[in-house]
Amino acid sequence: MLVFAKIKSIQQKIKSLKKGTSIGFVPTMGALHKGHLSLIKQAKKENDIVVVSIFVNPTQFDKKEDLINYPKTIDTDLSLLKSIYCDIVFTPTAEEIYSNNIQSQSFNFDGLEFQMEGKFRDGHFDGVGTIVKRLFEIVTPHKSYFGEKDFQQLQIIKKMVEKYQIPVKVIGCDIFREKDGLAMSSRNSRLTKKHREVAPFIYKTLKKAKIEFGTKNASEIVEMVENEFKKQPLLELEYFEIADEETLQSIKNKDQKRKYRAFIAIFANKIRLIDNISL
Ligand code: AMP
């Protein structure tokens, strides 16, 4: 496994690959878990070589404290990547990516950026767009893999690729969960024991919403979820929305021809967790 921290070195390596070598790319912020590894394994199956980036991107954090406290486990990450035969790892510093100007580009994602996460995390998707576009330019992958765990991010990356005509196929991958249903996340390691114990309540409630979506309308389900969380004082609901998968706009009435998803964000003490389910 080759590890590069410099843009020039990874680009040199990529240039030297035999013509026609397909590159699968998985961008991450490290603190790797089985969710990340499932993306990398899929990329391995579908490409000749796999590149994984580990970069905690400062411009996508709206709170400095969240950036500082984001878990960093680079040594374990590299061992894990080696154990699943990852080919190339890119671990740049913020300076390498941004020089002395740690700032986002402004994007227009046709309104996708104003929904859900966009309402609560100021500038988040400009930061995501900036780093992913930059990484695509550096790595020049044929296919890139993103988790449905961050479904809004996945849709925004697809939109960016379409708008900027970036020659990469964006592939969405299933959410990988703990046995008790909690969606795997690097942030889970920061939960206290008692918050970790109640956290599966998030997915349980999403599954309940999915069942009720068969017979009830969206506002009744929103009310049900809000009431459920009132009974669970350790988890503070930030938002729950039922939205159209394509436009990400929240809905009132169902249209049989459209696909919908339920999206949720909660705080467990100071740790923010998100999840979603297709309906
Ligand atoms: P992150 O390191 O949190 O930026 O995540 C890197 C990639 O892994 C993103 O495309 C995430 O959506 C994806 N990912 C994170 N957690 C999971 C999970 N539990 N299941 C599937 N993909 C995930």
CSV table of N, CA, C and O in Angstrom, one decimal, residues 22 39 91 93 103 107 130 142 145 154:
chain,number,residue,atom,x,y,z
A,22,SER,N,-8.4,1.1,-14.2
A,22,SER,CA,-9.6,1.9,-13.6
A,22,SER,C,-9.3,2.2,-12.2
A,22,SER,O,-8.8,1.4,-11.4
A,39,LEU,N,-17.5,0.5,1.7
A,39,LEU,CA,-17.4,1.3,0.5
A,39,LEU,C,-16.1,0.9,-0.3
A,39,LEU,O,-16.0,0.7,-1.5
A,91,THR,N,-3.1,11.3,2.2
A,91,THR,CA,-3.3,11.9,3.5
A,91,THR,C,-2.7,13.3,3.5
A,91,THR,O,-1.7,13.6,4.2
A,93,THR,N,-2.2,17.5,4.2
A,93,THR,CA,-2.5,18.4,5.3
A,93,THR,C,-3.4,19.5,4.7
A,93,THR,O,-3.6,19.6,3.5
A,103,GLN,N,-10.5,28.3,2.6
A,103,GLN,CA,-11.9,28.8,2.3
A,103,GLN,C,-12.6,28.0,1.2
A,103,GLN,O,-11.9,27.4,0.4
A,107,PHE,N,-21.1,27.3,-4.2
A,107,PHE,CA,-21.8,26.4,-5.2
A,107,PHE,C,-23.2,26.7,-5.2
A,107,PHE,O,-23.9,27.2,-4.3
A,130,THR,N,-16.2,21.9,-2.3
A,130,THR,CA,-14.9,22.4,-2.5
A,130,THR,C,-13.9,21.2,-2.4
A,130,THR,O,-13.0,21.0,-3.3
A,142,HIS,N,-12.3,7.0,-11.9
A,142,HIS,CA,-13.4,6.6,-12.8
A,142,HIS,C,-14.7,6.5,-12.1
A,142,HIS,O,-15.7,6.9,-12.6
A,145,TYR,N,-17.1,6.5,-4.5
A,145,TYR,CA,-18.1,5.8,-3.7
A,145,TYR,C,-18.5,6.6,-2.5
A,145,TYR,O,-17.6,7.1,-1.8
A,154,LEU,N,-24.6,12.8,-0.9
A,154,LEU,CA,-24.5,11.9,-2.1
A,154,LEU,C,-25.2,12.6,-3.2
A,154,LEU,O,-24.7,12.7,-4.3
